[in-house]
Each structure stands twice: as structure tokens, then as C-alpha cells.
Tab-separated table of C-alpha atoms and ligand atoms in Angstrom:
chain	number	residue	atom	x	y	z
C	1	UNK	CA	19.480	-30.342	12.329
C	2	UNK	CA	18.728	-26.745	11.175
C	3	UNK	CA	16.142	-26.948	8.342
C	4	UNK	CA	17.430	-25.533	4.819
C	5	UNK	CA	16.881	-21.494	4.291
C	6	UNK	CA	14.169	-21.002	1.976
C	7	UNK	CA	14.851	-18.466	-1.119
C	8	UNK	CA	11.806	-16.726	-2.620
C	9	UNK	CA	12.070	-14.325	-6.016
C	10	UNK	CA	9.159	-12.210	-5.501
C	11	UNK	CA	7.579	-10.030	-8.470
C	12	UNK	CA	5.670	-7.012	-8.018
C	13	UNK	CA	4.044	-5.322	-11.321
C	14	UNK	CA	0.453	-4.652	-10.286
C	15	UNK	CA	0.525	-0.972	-11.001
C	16	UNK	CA	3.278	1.350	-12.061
C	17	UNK	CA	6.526	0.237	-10.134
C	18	UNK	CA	8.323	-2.708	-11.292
C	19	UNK	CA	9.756	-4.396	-8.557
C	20	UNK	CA	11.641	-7.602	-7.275
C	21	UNK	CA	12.649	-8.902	-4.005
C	22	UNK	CA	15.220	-11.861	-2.650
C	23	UNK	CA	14.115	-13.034	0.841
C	24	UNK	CA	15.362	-16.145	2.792
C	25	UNK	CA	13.028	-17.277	5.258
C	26	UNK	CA	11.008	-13.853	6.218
C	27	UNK	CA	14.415	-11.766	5.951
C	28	UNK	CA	14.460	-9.582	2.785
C	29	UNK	CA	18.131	-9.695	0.986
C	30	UNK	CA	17.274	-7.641	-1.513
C	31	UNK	CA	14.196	-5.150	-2.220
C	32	UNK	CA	14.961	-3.469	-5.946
C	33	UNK	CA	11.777	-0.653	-6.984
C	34	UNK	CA	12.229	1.393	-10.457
C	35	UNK	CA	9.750	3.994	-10.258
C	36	UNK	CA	8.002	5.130	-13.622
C	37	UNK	CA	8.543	8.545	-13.758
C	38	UNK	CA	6.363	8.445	-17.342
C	39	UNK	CA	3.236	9.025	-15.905
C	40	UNK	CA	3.749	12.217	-14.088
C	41	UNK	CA	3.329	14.286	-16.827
C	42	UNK	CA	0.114	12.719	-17.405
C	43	UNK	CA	-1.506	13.402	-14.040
C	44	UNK	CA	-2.114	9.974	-13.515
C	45	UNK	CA	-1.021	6.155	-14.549
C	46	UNK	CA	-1.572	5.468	-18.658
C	47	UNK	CA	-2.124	1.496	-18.090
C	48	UNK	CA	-0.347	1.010	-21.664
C	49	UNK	CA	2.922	2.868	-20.676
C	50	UNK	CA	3.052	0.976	-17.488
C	51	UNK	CA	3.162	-2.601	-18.942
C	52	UNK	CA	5.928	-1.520	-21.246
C	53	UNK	CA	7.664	0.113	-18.703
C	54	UNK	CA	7.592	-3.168	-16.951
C	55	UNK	CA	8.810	-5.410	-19.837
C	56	UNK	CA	11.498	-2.869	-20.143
C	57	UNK	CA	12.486	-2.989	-16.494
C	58	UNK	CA	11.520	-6.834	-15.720
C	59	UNK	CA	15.047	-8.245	-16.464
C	60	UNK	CA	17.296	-5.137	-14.833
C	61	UNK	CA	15.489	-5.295	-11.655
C	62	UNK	CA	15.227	-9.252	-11.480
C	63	UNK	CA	19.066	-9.204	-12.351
C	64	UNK	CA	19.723	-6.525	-9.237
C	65	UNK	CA	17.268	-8.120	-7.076
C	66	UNK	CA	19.425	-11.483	-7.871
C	67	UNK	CA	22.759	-9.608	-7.192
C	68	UNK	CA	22.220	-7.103	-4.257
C	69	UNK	CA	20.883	-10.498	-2.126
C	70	UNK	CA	23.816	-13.047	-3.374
C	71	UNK	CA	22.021	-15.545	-4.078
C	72	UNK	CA	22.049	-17.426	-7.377
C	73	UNK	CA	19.160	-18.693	-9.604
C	74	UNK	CA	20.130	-22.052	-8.790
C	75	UNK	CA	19.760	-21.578	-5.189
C	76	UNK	CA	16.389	-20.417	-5.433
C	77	UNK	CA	13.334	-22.163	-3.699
C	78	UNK	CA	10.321	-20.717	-4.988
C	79	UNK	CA	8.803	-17.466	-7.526
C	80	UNK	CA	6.203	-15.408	-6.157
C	81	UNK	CA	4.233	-12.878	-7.981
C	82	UNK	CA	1.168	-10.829	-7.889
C	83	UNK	CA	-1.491	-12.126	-9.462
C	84	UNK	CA	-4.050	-9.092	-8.856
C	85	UNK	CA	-5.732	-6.743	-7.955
C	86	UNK	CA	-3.929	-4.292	-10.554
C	87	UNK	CA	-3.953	-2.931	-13.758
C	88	UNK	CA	-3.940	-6.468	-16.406
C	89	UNK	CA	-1.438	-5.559	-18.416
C	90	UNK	CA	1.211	-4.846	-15.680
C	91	UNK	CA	0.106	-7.576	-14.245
C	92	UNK	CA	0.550	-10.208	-17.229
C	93	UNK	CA	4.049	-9.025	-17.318
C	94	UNK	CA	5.005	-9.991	-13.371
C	95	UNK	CA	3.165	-12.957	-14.052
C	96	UNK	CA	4.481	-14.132	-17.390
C	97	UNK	CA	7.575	-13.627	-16.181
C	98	UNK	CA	7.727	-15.326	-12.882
C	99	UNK	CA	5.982	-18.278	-15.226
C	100	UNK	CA	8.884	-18.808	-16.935
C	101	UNK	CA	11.274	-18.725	-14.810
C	102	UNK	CA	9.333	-21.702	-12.603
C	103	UNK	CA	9.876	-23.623	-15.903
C	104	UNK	CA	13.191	-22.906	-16.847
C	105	UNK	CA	14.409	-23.560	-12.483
C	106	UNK	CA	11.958	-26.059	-12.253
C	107	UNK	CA	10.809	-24.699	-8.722
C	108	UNK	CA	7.160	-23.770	-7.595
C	109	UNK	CA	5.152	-20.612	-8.699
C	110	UNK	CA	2.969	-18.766	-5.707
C	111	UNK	CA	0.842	-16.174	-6.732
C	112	UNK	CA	-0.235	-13.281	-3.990
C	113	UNK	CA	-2.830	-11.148	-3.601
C	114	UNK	CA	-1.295	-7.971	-3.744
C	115	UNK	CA	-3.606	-6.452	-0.696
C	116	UNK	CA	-3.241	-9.412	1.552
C	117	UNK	CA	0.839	-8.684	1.269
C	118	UNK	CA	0.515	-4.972	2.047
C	119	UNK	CA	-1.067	-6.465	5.442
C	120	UNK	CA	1.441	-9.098	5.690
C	121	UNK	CA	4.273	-7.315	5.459
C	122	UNK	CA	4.334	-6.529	8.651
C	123	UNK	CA	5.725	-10.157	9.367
C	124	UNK	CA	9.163	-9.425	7.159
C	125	UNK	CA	11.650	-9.784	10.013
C	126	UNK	CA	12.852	-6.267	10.940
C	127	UNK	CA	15.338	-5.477	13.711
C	128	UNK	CA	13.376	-2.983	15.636
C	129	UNK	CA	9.594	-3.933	14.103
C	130	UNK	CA	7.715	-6.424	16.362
C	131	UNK	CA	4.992	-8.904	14.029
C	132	UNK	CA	1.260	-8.531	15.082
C	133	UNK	CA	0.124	-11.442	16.946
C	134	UNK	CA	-3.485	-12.683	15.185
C	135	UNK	CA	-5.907	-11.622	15.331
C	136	UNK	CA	-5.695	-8.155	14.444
C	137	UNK	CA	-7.713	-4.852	12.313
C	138	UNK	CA	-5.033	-3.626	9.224
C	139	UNK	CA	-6.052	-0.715	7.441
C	140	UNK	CA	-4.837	-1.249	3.956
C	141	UNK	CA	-4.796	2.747	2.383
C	142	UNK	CA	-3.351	2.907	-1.084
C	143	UNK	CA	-4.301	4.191	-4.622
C	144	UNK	CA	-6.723	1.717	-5.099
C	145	UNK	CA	-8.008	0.508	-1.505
C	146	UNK	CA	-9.303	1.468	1.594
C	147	UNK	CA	-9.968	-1.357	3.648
C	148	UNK	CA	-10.365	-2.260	7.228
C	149	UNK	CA	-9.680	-6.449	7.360
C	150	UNK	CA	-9.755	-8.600	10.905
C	151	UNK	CA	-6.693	-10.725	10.183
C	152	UNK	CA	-7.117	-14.196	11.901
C	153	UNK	CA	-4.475	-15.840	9.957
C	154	UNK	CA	-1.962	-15.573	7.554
C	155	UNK	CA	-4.910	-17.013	5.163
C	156	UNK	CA	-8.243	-15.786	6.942
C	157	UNK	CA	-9.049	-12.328	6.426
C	158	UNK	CA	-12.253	-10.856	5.930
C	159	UNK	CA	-13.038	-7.188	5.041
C	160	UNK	CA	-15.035	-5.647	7.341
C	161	UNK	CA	-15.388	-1.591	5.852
C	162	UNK	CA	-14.359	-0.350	2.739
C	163	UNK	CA	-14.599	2.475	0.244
C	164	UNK	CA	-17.726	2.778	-1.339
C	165	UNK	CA	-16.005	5.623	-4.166
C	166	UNK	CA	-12.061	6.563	-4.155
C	167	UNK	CA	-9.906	5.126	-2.409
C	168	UNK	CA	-7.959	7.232	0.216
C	169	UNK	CA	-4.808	7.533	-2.247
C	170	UNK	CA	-7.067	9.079	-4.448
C	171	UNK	CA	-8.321	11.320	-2.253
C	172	UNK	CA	-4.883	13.156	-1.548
C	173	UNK	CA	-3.837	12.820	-5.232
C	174	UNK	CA	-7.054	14.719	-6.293
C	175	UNK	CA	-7.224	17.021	-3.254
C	176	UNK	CA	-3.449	17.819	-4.515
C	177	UNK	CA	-4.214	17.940	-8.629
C	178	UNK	CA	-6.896	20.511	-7.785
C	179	UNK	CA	-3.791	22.686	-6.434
C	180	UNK	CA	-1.979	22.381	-9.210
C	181	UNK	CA	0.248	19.578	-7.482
C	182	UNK	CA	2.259	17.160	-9.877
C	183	UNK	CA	1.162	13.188	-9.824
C	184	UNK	CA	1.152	11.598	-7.254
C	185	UNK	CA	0.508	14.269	-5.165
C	186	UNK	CA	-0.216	12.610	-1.318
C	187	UNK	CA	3.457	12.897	-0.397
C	188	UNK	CA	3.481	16.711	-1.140
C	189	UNK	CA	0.405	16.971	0.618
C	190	UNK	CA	2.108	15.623	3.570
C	191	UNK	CA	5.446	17.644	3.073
C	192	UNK	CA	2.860	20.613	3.271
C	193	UNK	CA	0.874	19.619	5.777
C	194	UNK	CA	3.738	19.275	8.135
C	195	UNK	CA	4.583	23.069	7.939
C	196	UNK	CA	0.772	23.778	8.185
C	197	UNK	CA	-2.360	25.066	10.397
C	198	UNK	CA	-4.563	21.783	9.774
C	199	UNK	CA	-7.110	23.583	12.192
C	200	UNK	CA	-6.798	26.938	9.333
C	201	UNK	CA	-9.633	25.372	7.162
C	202	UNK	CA	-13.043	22.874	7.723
C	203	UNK	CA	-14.003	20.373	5.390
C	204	UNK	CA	-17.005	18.538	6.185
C	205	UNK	CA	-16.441	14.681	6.928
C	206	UNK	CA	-18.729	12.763	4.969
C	207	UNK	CA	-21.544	10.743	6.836
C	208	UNK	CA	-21.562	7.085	6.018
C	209	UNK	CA	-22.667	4.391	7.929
C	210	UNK	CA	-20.933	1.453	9.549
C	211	UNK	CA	-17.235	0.942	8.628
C	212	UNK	CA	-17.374	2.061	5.130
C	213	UNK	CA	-15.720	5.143	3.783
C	214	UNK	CA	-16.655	7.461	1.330
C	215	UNK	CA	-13.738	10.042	-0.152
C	216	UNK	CA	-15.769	11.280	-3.223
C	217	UNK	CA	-17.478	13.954	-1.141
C	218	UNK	CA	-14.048	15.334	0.234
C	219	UNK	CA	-12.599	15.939	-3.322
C	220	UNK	CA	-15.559	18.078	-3.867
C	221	UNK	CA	-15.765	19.782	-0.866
C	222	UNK	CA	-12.114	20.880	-1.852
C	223	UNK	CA	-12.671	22.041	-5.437
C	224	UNK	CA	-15.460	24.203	-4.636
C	225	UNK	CA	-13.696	25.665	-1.772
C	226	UNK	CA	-10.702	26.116	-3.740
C	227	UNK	CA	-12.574	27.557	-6.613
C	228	UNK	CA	-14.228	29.951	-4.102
C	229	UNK	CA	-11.261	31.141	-2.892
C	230	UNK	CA	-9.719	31.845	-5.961
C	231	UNK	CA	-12.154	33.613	-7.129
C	232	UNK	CA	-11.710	35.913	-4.556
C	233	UNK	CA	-7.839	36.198	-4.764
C	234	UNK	CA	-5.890	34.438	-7.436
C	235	UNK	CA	-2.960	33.786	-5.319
C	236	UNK	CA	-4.898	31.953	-2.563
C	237	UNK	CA	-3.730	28.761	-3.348
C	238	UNK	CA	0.405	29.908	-3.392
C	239	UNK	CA	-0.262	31.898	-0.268
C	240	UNK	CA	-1.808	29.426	2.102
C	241	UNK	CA	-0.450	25.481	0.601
C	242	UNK	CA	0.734	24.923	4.111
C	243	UNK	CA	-2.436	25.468	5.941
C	244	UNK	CA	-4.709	24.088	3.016
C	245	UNK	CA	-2.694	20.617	3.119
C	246	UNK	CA	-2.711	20.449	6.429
C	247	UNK	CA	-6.681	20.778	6.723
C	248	UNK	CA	-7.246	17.848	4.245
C	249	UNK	CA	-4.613	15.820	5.437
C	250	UNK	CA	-6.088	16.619	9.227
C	251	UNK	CA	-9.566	15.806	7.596
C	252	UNK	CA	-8.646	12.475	6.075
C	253	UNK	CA	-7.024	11.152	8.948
C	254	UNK	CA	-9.950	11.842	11.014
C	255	UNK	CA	-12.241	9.925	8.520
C	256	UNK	CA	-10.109	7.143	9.203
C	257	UNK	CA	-9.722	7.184	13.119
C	258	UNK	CA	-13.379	7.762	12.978
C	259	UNK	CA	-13.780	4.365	11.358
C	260	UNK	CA	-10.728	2.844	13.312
C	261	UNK	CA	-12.586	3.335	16.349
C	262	UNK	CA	-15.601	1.888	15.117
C	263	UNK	CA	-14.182	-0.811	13.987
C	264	UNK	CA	-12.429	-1.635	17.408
C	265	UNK	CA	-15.831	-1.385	19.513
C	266	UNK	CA	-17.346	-3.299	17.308
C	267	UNK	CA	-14.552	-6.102	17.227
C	268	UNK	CA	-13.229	-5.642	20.335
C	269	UNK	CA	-9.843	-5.982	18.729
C	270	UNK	CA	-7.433	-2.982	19.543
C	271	UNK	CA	-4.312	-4.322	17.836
C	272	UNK	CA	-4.123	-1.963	14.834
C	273	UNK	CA	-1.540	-2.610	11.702
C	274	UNK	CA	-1.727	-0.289	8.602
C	275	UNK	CA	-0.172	-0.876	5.089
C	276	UNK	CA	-0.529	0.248	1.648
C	277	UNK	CA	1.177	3.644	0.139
C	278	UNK	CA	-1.053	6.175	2.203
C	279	UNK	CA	0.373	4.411	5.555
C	280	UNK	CA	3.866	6.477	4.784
C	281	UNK	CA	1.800	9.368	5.667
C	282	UNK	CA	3.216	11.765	8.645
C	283	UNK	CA	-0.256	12.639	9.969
C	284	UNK	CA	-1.647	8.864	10.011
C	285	UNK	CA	1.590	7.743	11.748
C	286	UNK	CA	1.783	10.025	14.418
C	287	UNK	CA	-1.776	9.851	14.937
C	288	UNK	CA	-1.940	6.176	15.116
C	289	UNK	CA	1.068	6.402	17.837
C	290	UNK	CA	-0.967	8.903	19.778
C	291	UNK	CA	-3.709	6.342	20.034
C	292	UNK	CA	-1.640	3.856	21.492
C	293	UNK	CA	-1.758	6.274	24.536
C	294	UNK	CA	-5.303	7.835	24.353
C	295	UNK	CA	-7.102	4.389	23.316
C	296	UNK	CA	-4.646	1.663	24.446
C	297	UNK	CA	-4.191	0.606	21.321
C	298	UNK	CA	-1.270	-1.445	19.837
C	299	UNK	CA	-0.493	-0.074	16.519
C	300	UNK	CA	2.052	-1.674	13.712
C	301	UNK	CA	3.521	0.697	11.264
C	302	UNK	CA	5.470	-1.012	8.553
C	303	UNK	CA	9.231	0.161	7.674
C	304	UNK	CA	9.105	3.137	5.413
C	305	UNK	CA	10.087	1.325	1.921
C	306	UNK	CA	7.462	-2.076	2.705
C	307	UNK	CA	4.356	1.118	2.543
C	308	UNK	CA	4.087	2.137	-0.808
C	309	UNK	CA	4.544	-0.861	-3.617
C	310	UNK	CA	7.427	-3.452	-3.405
C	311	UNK	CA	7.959	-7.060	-3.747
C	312	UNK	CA	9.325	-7.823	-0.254
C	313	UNK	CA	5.826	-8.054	0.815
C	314	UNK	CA	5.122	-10.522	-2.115
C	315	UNK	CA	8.065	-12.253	-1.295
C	316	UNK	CA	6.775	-12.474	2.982
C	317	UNK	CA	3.182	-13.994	1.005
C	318	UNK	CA	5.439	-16.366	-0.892
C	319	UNK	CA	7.362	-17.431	2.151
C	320	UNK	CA	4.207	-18.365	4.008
C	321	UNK	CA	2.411	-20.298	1.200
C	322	UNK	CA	5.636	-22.075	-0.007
C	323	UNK	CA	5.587	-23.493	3.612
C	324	UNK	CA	2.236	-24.410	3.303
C	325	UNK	CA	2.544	-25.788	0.070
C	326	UNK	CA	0.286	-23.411	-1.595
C	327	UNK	CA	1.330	-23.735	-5.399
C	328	UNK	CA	0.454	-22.658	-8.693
C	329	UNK	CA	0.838	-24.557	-12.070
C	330	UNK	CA	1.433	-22.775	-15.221
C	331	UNK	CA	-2.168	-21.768	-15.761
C	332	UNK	CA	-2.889	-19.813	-13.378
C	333	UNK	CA	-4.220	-16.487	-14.754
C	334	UNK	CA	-3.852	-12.764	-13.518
C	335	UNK	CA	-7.105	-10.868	-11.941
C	336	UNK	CA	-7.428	-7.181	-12.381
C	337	UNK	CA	-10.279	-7.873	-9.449
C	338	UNK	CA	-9.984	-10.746	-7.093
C	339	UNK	CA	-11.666	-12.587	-4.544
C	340	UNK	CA	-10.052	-11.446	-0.839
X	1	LIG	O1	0.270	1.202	-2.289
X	1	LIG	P1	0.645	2.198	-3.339
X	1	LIG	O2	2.115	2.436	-3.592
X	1	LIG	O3	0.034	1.811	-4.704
X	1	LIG	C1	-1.250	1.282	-4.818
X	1	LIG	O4	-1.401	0.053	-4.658
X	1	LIG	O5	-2.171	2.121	-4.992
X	1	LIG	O6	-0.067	3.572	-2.943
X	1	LIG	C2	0.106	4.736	-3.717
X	1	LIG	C3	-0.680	5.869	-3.074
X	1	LIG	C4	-0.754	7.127	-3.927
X	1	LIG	O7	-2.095	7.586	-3.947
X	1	LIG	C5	0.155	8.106	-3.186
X	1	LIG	O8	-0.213	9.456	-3.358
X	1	LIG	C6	-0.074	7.671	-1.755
X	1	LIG	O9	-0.071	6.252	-1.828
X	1	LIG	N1	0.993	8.127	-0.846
X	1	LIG	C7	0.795	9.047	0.126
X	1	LIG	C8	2.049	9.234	0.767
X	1	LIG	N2	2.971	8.426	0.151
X	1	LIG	C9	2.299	7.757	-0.830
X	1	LIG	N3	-0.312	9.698	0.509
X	1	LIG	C10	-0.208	10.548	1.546
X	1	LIG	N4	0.944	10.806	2.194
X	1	LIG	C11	2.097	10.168	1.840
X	1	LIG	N5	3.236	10.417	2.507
X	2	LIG	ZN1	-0.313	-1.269	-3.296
């Protein structure tokens, strides 16, 4: 006898996209993200607009989450949501939410660590996307993170290097606010870069030991230079964009090959997955490929719309603990920090 499909509603609100997912089993139905185009004209994410952005857009998205995949309340299994790392208020809403609607259905709540599903997601069923096998390194690069993790399980990870200042995310989004780039600016770095020199201009990497990174240094490195060069002709900045994104993209991703490599000696583990926004980046995917060939690496880069934020990686987390039984009552709390 085949065994029932399992339907999970996953919830994603940790930062500033609300989003909702349908899967059955580890295939995603449905994958629904409304961006909140608010905070670009702020430079940055205002926490308070975010969490009403999401009790504005909790219901539409739920309701075309629910729709696109076919699949009725009723016939759902489970709720997953992120319970943290993320900005509290967003996060109360996801949670709140998903809360209620365990009551109302009667069916289990999960919560997931939003960082362990950016690593996860690479076991979403994909035609064309083979799953890691454990254990293997993930480099989670987002906004907030920059992490290398041994994965030994779907529920044993262990950090192994991280950031000891910004996170890589914030590294392009400053690099690109100090050339007058709108929020977030790592994508147009990228676009840029790709039309760029990224051998025109040197930026020093910084020197830190072991597997941690350190991005502080780079953001510096760039407003001084920038200022420099200003100074010297106002329209630097318009005149070389190509090559200057392509130096500091071409910088960053050495910082983290650097590390990579490290990390791999050290471990003795060459199967390499990344996740998180920054792993949409051209110049870490095509570098990561090449290493495949130079290092003998195995490398897993996730499908385009499970890098940056989404609930189909929530919903992969949910799929895995609702098989393991690992449930939630109504208690549970959100965690703007949380244990890995
Ligand atoms: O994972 P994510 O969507 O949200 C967080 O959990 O932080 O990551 C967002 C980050 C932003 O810093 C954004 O600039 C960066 O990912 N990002 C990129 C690219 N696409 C998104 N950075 C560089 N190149 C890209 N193509
Ligand atoms: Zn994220």
C-alpha cells in the first residue's frame, strides 16, 4: 500500500518577504513571495514596516499559496513556520499565524530554523537538481549569515566558521550603497560585475584566522577607495561601475573560496552545497562549478527562486520533522537569535 502524501503549509516572515509554500512530500506545489518594495527608499529594512507589511500580506499569499497547489485546508497535514533567526516582529506574525491555523485544522505546528532550511533546501525534489548525500560543508551567505556548517543529518549540523562582523549580504549591499546603488544592492553588483574587469581594481582580503570571515574591512577598503577616486574625478564612479563591481564581487568570492578550501582540508569533506540570498550570485556559481574541476569538488547550487527567502525551504524542514514527529504546541515562542 502506498503511504498517504503528506501536505505541509509552510510560512516564511523572518525578514522582509512574506511568503508561503504548499509541498506534498518534498515536492513544492506552490511557492508564493510578495516582495516589500517599502524599504527601498529607505536604504535598508525599517523592522516596523516589515511586520505590517506582513499582516497585510499574510492572508493573500496563504490564500494563493492554497490555490496555485490545489490543495484544500482540509487536506492539509501539517503548518510549518519560522520561528527565528529574524527580525521579532516579522517573525510573530508567521508565527501567530501558522498558530492559529494548527487550532482552527487541528493538525501539528513545526517550527524551522530559518538557516537550517536555506541548507536544506537542497533536498526539495527538483527534476534536474540531485540532493547532497550527508555528510556535507553548506555555505549559508545571506543578509544576515555567513556560515560554513558540516551537515551530518537532516538534524546535526554544527557551524564550523562564521562572520565575526557583516555578513556577506551586507557586504555587497554596502559595497553597492557607497555607489549610490538602490537597496538591496548585491544583485546590481552582480548585473555589473558581469560586464566588468574584476582584475581592473585590488582590494585587500582581510586576514582572519581559521574558518571565520570578516567583511567589515572590505566595506572600508571600498569607501576610502571610492572617496579617493572621486576626489580626483567626480564621474569615477559612472565611468568605471562595470569594472568596480566586478573587483568586489571578484574579491568577495575569493574570501569565500579561501575559506571553502580551508574548510575542506580541514574536514576532508569536498561535497560543497551553498544557500541563502548571496548563493544567486553569478560569480559564486560559476566559481563553485569551476571547482568541481580544479578541486574535485561536488558542489550543490539550489534552483534560482529556493536562494534568496521563500517558504519552500520551510516547508522541505517541515516535511522532515513532521516525519519525525517533531511538533510544537501552542507555546512555542519566536527567537530573533537561536540556538543552531
Ligand atoms: O537570504 P536572503 O534573501 O535574506 C536573508 O536572510 O538575509 O538574502 C538577501 C541578501 C541581500 O543582501 C541581497 O543583496 C543578497 O542576498 N543577494 C545577492 C544577490 N541576490 C541577492 N548578492 C549578490 N549577488 C546576487 N545576485
Ligand atoms: Zn534568508
Amino acid at each position: 500500500m502506498t503511504p498517504s502524501p503528506v501536505f505541509i503549509l509552510a510560512i516564511e516572515s523572518s525578514c522582509d518577504d512574506t511568503a508561503a509554500a504548499v509541498l506534498q512530500n518534498d515536492k513544492v506545489l506552490s511557492n508564493i513571495v510578495a516582495n516589500q518594495l517599502i524599504h527601498t527608499e529607505f536604504g535598508g529594512v525599517v523592522p516596523e514596516l516589515a511586520s505590517r507589511a506582513h499582516q497585510q500580506n499574510i492572508v493573500p499569499v496563504i490564500d494563493a499559496a492554497l490555490k496555485k497547489a490545489e490543495v484544500t485546508k482540509e487536506q492539509l497535514s501539517a503548518v510549518a513556520f519560522t520561528q527565528g533567526p529574524g527580525l521579532m516582529g516579522s517573525l510573530l506574525v508567521g508565527s501567530s499565524f501558522a498558530k492559529s491555523i494548527s487550532m482552527a485544522l487541528n493538525i501539528p505546528l513545526i517550527a524551522v530554523n530559518h538557516m537550517h532550511a536555506h541548507i536544506l533546501a537542497h533536498f526539495i525534489a527538483e527534476e534536474g537538481f540531485e540532493k547532497p548525500i550527508f555528510p556535507f560543508l553548506a555555505l549559508t551567505i545571506s543578509g544576515g549569515h555567513t556560515q560554513i556548517v558540516v551537515v551530518r543529518d537532516f538534524f546535526d549540523m554544527e557551524i564550523i566558521g562564521e562572520t565575526t562582523d557583516d555578513a556577506v549580504g551586507e557586504a555587497f549591499d554596502k559595497s553597492a550603497k557607497i555607489l549610490g546603488l538602490p537597496y538591496p544592492g548585491g544583485p546590481l553588483i552582480d548585473k555589473y560585475a558581469q560586464l566588468g574587469n574584476p582584475k581592473a581594481f585590488a582590494f585587500t582580503k582581510p586576514r582572519v584566522p581559521g574558518l571565520n570571515f570578516s567583511f567589515s574591512g572590505l566595506k572600508t577598503a571600498v569607501l576610502y577607495f571610492i572617496q579617493k577616486k572621486v576626489a580626483e574625478n567626480p564621474n569615477f564612479i559612472e565611468e568605471n561601475r562595470n569594472d568596480i563591481c566586478a573587483s568586489i564581487q571578484y574579491t568577495i568570492v575569493e574570501i569565500l573560496m579561501d575559506k571553502l578550501k580551508l574548510a575542506v582540508k580541514e574536514t576532508g569533506i569536498n561535497q560543497i552545497a551553498i544557500g541563502g540570498g548571496v548563493s544567486a550570485n553569478s560569480g559564486i556559481r560559476k566559481t563553485l562549478k569551476e571547482a568541481e574541476q580544479k578541486y574535485g569538488w561536488k558542489t550543490f547550487i539550489p534552483k534560482f527562486e529556493y536562494t534568496t527567502d521563500n517558504a519552500a525551504m520551510i516547508g522541505i524542514v517541515g516535511y522532515q520533522k513532521y516525519l519525525n514527529e517533531k511538533f510544537e504546541n501552542n507555546s512555542v515562542i519566536s527567537k530573533a537569535r537561536i540556538q543552531f
